[in-house]
């Protein structure tokens, strides 16, 4: 960001949001509402939407078989070197309801991005804490 007399101005392309959800049942209305929430959240923040990845049916329930999530991470890798990328989910539970959340967050980080929710949470602070001490000097101090 560049500061002007009017305030900060974004330089470069907007962040690229990769929306993810999983849904096991045939009743799609709840999923559609969550996806609308993600689209609205991205628009509110000025993020460009790269696409929507959905694991449905059994793939939504099995922790180690999420082909759409795998595809999302591969797609993020293609853009990570050129602009800010993030995986956007309605809530953390859209990734998993088990203790596997850190593994999903690590996979997104390995693809060059971070994960954010429509409730305003993200894992950037936790990711910064995990980076080697050599990068600590480049982080802003609060």
Tab-separated table of N, CA, C and O in Angstrom, residues 64-128:
chain	number	residue	atom	x	y	z
A	64	UNK	N	-9.124	-37.260	4.186
A	64	UNK	CA	-7.955	-37.411	3.316
A	64	UNK	C	-8.311	-37.601	1.846
A	64	UNK	O	-7.479	-38.010	1.051
A	65	UNK	N	-9.540	-37.274	1.485
A	65	UNK	CA	-9.945	-37.378	0.078
A	65	UNK	C	-10.811	-36.169	-0.276
A	65	UNK	O	-12.024	-36.258	-0.332
A	66	UNK	N	-10.167	-35.042	-0.504
A	66	UNK	CA	-10.849	-33.806	-0.879
A	66	UNK	C	-10.282	-33.322	-2.213
A	66	UNK	O	-9.425	-32.439	-2.260
A	67	UNK	N	-10.722	-33.921	-3.314
A	67	UNK	CA	-10.132	-33.574	-4.615
A	67	UNK	C	-10.283	-32.101	-4.987
A	67	UNK	O	-9.384	-31.520	-5.599
A	68	UNK	N	-11.385	-31.477	-4.627
A	68	UNK	CA	-11.556	-30.060	-4.975
A	68	UNK	C	-10.644	-29.172	-4.130
A	68	UNK	O	-10.103	-28.186	-4.633
A	69	UNK	N	-10.458	-29.511	-2.865
A	69	UNK	CA	-9.520	-28.746	-2.041
A	69	UNK	C	-8.106	-28.895	-2.589
A	69	UNK	O	-7.352	-27.912	-2.648
A	70	UNK	N	-7.756	-30.110	-3.001
A	70	UNK	CA	-6.438	-30.321	-3.613
A	70	UNK	C	-6.284	-29.455	-4.860
A	70	UNK	O	-5.238	-28.835	-5.070
A	71	UNK	N	-7.332	-29.392	-5.680
A	71	UNK	CA	-7.292	-28.573	-6.885
A	71	UNK	C	-7.174	-27.095	-6.575
A	71	UNK	O	-6.464	-26.354	-7.263
A	72	UNK	N	-7.856	-26.653	-5.528
A	72	UNK	CA	-7.761	-25.256	-5.097
A	72	UNK	C	-6.313	-24.921	-4.744
A	72	UNK	O	-5.787	-23.890	-5.182
A	73	UNK	N	-5.663	-25.791	-3.984
A	73	UNK	CA	-4.272	-25.532	-3.598
A	73	UNK	C	-3.352	-25.490	-4.811
A	73	UNK	O	-2.466	-24.628	-4.897
A	74	UNK	N	-3.572	-26.388	-5.769
A	74	UNK	CA	-2.752	-26.361	-6.994
A	74	UNK	C	-2.975	-25.059	-7.767
A	74	UNK	O	-2.027	-24.467	-8.288
A	75	UNK	N	-4.212	-24.607	-7.843
A	75	UNK	CA	-4.508	-23.354	-8.551
A	75	UNK	C	-3.880	-22.163	-7.828
A	75	UNK	O	-3.360	-21.245	-8.482
A	76	UNK	N	-3.915	-22.166	-6.496
A	76	UNK	CA	-3.306	-21.069	-5.739
A	76	UNK	C	-1.817	-20.958	-6.043
A	76	UNK	O	-1.282	-19.848	-6.162
A	77	UNK	N	-1.155	-22.101	-6.152
A	77	UNK	CA	0.283	-22.100	-6.430
A	77	UNK	C	0.611	-21.363	-7.718
A	77	UNK	O	1.666	-20.732	-7.817
A	78	UNK	N	-0.275	-21.427	-8.697
A	78	UNK	CA	-0.034	-20.771	-9.979
A	78	UNK	C	0.011	-19.252	-9.858
A	78	UNK	O	0.679	-18.584	-10.645
A	79	UNK	N	-0.705	-18.690	-8.895
A	79	UNK	CA	-0.801	-17.233	-8.748
A	79	UNK	C	-0.011	-16.677	-7.575
A	79	UNK	O	0.200	-15.471	-7.488
A	80	UNK	N	0.414	-17.536	-6.671
A	80	UNK	CA	1.024	-17.078	-5.421
A	80	UNK	C	2.250	-16.204	-5.634
A	80	UNK	O	2.496	-15.302	-4.850
A	81	UNK	N	3.005	-16.432	-6.658
A	81	UNK	CA	4.194	-15.621	-6.886
A	81	UNK	C	3.911	-14.267	-7.505
A	81	UNK	O	4.791	-13.410	-7.555
A	82	UNK	N	2.688	-14.063	-7.966
A	82	UNK	CA	2.386	-12.826	-8.685
A	82	UNK	C	1.465	-11.879	-7.927
A	82	UNK	O	1.398	-10.706	-8.258
A	83	UNK	N	0.736	-12.409	-6.928
A	83	UNK	CA	-0.172	-11.564	-6.160
A	83	UNK	C	-0.579	-12.288	-4.891
A	83	UNK	O	-0.337	-13.473	-4.726
A	84	UNK	N	-1.218	-11.547	-3.994
A	84	UNK	CA	-1.698	-12.126	-2.743
A	84	UNK	C	-2.854	-13.083	-3.039
A	84	UNK	O	-3.771	-12.751	-3.784
A	85	UNK	N	-2.792	-14.295	-2.477
A	85	UNK	CA	-3.833	-15.293	-2.676
A	85	UNK	C	-4.330	-15.782	-1.320
A	85	UNK	O	-3.576	-15.848	-0.359
A	86	UNK	N	-5.626	-16.115	-1.285
A	86	UNK	CA	-6.199	-16.618	-0.047
A	86	UNK	C	-7.298	-17.613	-0.338
A	86	UNK	O	-7.968	-17.532	-1.357
A	87	UNK	N	-7.451	-18.544	0.586
A	87	UNK	CA	-8.564	-19.486	0.558
A	87	UNK	C	-9.641	-18.887	1.461
A	87	UNK	O	-9.405	-18.653	2.645
A	88	UNK	N	-10.801	-18.627	0.904
A	88	UNK	CA	-11.895	-18.015	1.654
A	88	UNK	C	-12.961	-19.062	1.946
A	88	UNK	O	-13.471	-19.709	1.025
A	89	UNK	N	-13.266	-19.223	3.234
A	89	UNK	CA	-14.321	-20.142	3.674
A	89	UNK	C	-15.307	-19.359	4.540
A	89	UNK	O	-14.952	-18.356	5.149
A	90	UNK	N	-16.538	-19.822	4.567
A	90	UNK	CA	-17.546	-19.120	5.368
A	90	UNK	C	-17.182	-19.179	6.843
A	90	UNK	O	-17.207	-18.155	7.532
A	91	UNK	N	-16.866	-20.344	7.340
A	91	UNK	CA	-16.389	-20.537	8.720
A	91	UNK	C	-15.293	-21.593	8.679
A	91	UNK	O	-15.156	-22.330	7.699
A	92	UNK	N	-14.524	-21.698	9.757
A	92	UNK	CA	-13.474	-22.710	9.826
A	92	UNK	C	-14.036	-24.121	9.617
A	92	UNK	O	-13.371	-24.980	9.062
A	93	UNK	N	-15.275	-24.353	10.047
A	93	UNK	CA	-15.879	-25.681	9.927
A	93	UNK	C	-16.072	-26.110	8.473
A	93	UNK	O	-16.302	-27.283	8.205
A	94	UNK	N	-16.010	-25.184	7.543
A	94	UNK	CA	-16.136	-25.565	6.136
A	94	UNK	C	-14.912	-26.345	5.679
A	94	UNK	O	-14.966	-27.070	4.695
A	95	UNK	N	-13.799	-26.204	6.383
A	95	UNK	CA	-12.619	-27.009	6.073
A	95	UNK	C	-12.710	-28.369	6.754
A	95	UNK	O	-12.453	-29.393	6.138
A	96	UNK	N	-13.055	-28.372	8.028
A	96	UNK	CA	-13.150	-29.611	8.789
A	96	UNK	C	-13.830	-29.344	10.124
A	96	UNK	O	-13.761	-28.237	10.642
A	97	UNK	N	-14.457	-30.376	10.662
A	97	UNK	CA	-15.030	-30.301	12.011
A	97	UNK	C	-14.209	-31.115	13.002
A	97	UNK	O	-14.580	-31.244	14.150
A	98	UNK	N	-13.107	-31.660	12.527
A	98	UNK	CA	-12.245	-32.452	13.403
A	98	UNK	C	-11.023	-31.628	13.777
A	98	UNK	O	-10.918	-30.459	13.417
A	99	UNK	N	-10.074	-32.257	14.402
A	99	UNK	CA	-8.843	-31.570	14.785
A	99	UNK	C	-7.867	-31.385	13.642
A	99	UNK	O	-6.725	-30.992	13.858
A	100	UNK	N	-8.297	-31.633	12.413
A	100	UNK	CA	-7.397	-31.559	11.260
A	100	UNK	C	-7.231	-30.149	10.702
A	100	UNK	O	-6.529	-29.966	9.708
A	101	UNK	N	-7.845	-29.149	11.316
A	101	UNK	CA	-7.774	-27.790	10.769
A	101	UNK	C	-6.336	-27.331	10.518
A	101	UNK	O	-6.055	-26.789	9.443
A	102	UNK	N	-5.405	-27.519	11.456
A	102	UNK	CA	-4.033	-27.056	11.172
A	102	UNK	C	-3.443	-27.648	9.891
A	102	UNK	O	-2.702	-26.970	9.183
A	103	UNK	N	-3.788	-28.885	9.575
A	103	UNK	CA	-3.269	-29.502	8.355
A	103	UNK	C	-3.805	-28.785	7.116
A	103	UNK	O	-3.063	-28.533	6.167
A	104	UNK	N	-5.073	-28.420	7.094
A	104	UNK	CA	-5.634	-27.684	5.962
A	104	UNK	C	-4.990	-26.305	5.848
A	104	UNK	O	-4.674	-25.847	4.747
A	105	UNK	N	-4.788	-25.639	6.964
A	105	UNK	CA	-4.156	-24.318	6.942
A	105	UNK	C	-2.721	-24.407	6.428
A	105	UNK	O	-2.275	-23.555	5.652
A	106	UNK	N	-1.999	-25.443	6.831
A	106	UNK	CA	-0.622	-25.641	6.352
A	106	UNK	C	-0.596	-25.887	4.845
A	106	UNK	O	0.296	-25.415	4.145
A	107	UNK	N	-1.557	-26.632	4.348
A	107	UNK	CA	-1.596	-26.912	2.907
A	107	UNK	C	-1.818	-25.632	2.109
A	107	UNK	O	-1.207	-25.428	1.053
A	108	UNK	N	-2.682	-24.754	2.590
A	108	UNK	CA	-2.896	-23.471	1.910
A	108	UNK	C	-1.628	-22.623	1.997
A	108	UNK	O	-1.208	-22.010	1.012
A	109	UNK	N	-0.990	-22.612	3.165
A	109	UNK	CA	0.253	-21.851	3.319
A	109	UNK	C	1.340	-22.394	2.392
A	109	UNK	O	2.085	-21.615	1.782
A	110	UNK	N	1.416	-23.707	2.251
A	110	UNK	CA	2.410	-24.311	1.356
A	110	UNK	C	2.152	-23.927	-0.098
A	110	UNK	O	3.089	-23.871	-0.904
A	111	UNK	N	0.895	-23.633	-0.421
A	111	UNK	CA	0.546	-23.196	-1.780
A	111	UNK	C	0.826	-21.705	-1.975
A	111	UNK	O	0.620	-21.177	-3.057
A	112	UNK	N	1.271	-21.020	-0.908
A	112	UNK	CA	1.637	-19.608	-1.011
A	112	UNK	C	0.585	-18.636	-0.551
A	112	UNK	O	0.714	-17.436	-0.763
A	113	UNK	N	-0.465	-19.132	0.102
A	113	UNK	CA	-1.542	-18.242	0.528
A	113	UNK	C	-1.839	-18.324	2.013
A	113	UNK	O	-1.075	-18.894	2.785
A	114	UNK	N	-2.947	-17.754	2.380
A	114	UNK	CA	-3.447	-17.849	3.742
A	114	UNK	C	-4.937	-18.146	3.668
A	114	UNK	O	-5.528	-18.118	2.592
A	115	UNK	N	-5.537	-18.468	4.809
A	115	UNK	CA	-6.949	-18.817	4.861
A	115	UNK	C	-7.692	-17.773	5.670
A	115	UNK	O	-7.215	-17.338	6.722
A	116	UNK	N	-8.860	-17.367	5.186
A	116	UNK	CA	-9.690	-16.368	5.863
A	116	UNK	C	-11.129	-16.854	5.913
A	116	UNK	O	-11.560	-17.637	5.058
A	117	UNK	N	-11.870	-16.370	6.909
A	117	UNK	CA	-13.293	-16.685	7.015
A	117	UNK	C	-14.114	-15.429	6.806
A	117	UNK	O	-13.603	-14.306	6.920
A	118	UNK	N	-15.397	-15.624	6.559
A	118	UNK	CA	-16.317	-14.494	6.400
A	118	UNK	C	-16.680	-13.859	7.735
A	118	UNK	O	-17.439	-12.893	7.767
A	119	UNK	N	-16.135	-14.370	8.825
A	119	UNK	CA	-16.339	-13.766	10.134
A	119	UNK	C	-15.173	-12.853	10.511
A	119	UNK	O	-15.127	-12.330	11.613
A	120	UNK	N	-14.244	-12.679	9.591
A	120	UNK	CA	-13.129	-11.761	9.826
A	120	UNK	C	-11.896	-12.405	10.428
A	120	UNK	O	-10.951	-11.709	10.786
A	121	UNK	N	-11.886	-13.725	10.553
A	121	UNK	CA	-10.710	-14.426	11.072
A	121	UNK	C	-9.805	-14.840	9.922
A	121	UNK	O	-10.274	-15.106	8.820
A	122	UNK	N	-8.508	-14.908	10.204
A	122	UNK	CA	-7.584	-15.499	9.243
A	122	UNK	C	-6.388	-16.046	9.992
A	122	UNK	O	-6.248	-15.825	11.197
A	123	UNK	N	-5.563	-16.785	9.287
A	123	UNK	CA	-4.424	-17.439	9.934
A	123	UNK	C	-3.099	-16.736	9.657
A	123	UNK	O	-2.048	-17.282	9.927
A	124	UNK	N	-3.109	-15.499	9.180
A	124	UNK	CA	-1.856	-14.810	8.855
A	124	UNK	C	-0.961	-14.606	10.071
A	124	UNK	O	0.248	-14.753	9.979
A	125	UNK	N	-1.529	-14.276	11.212
A	125	UNK	CA	-0.713	-14.054	12.402
A	125	UNK	C	-0.031	-15.356	12.823
A	125	UNK	O	1.146	-15.369	13.147
A	126	UNK	N	-0.782	-16.459	12.800
A	126	UNK	CA	-0.196	-17.752	13.155
A	126	UNK	C	0.884	-18.151	12.151
A	126	UNK	O	1.927	-18.676	12.534
A	127	UNK	N	0.656	-17.875	10.868
A	127	UNK	CA	1.654	-18.199	9.852
A	127	UNK	C	2.917	-17.378	10.055
A	127	UNK	O	4.024	-17.889	9.929
A	128	UNK	N	2.768	-16.103	10.396
A	128	UNK	CA	3.929	-15.242	10.625
A	128	UNK	C	4.753	-15.754	11.805
A	128	UNK	O	5.984	-15.714	11.779
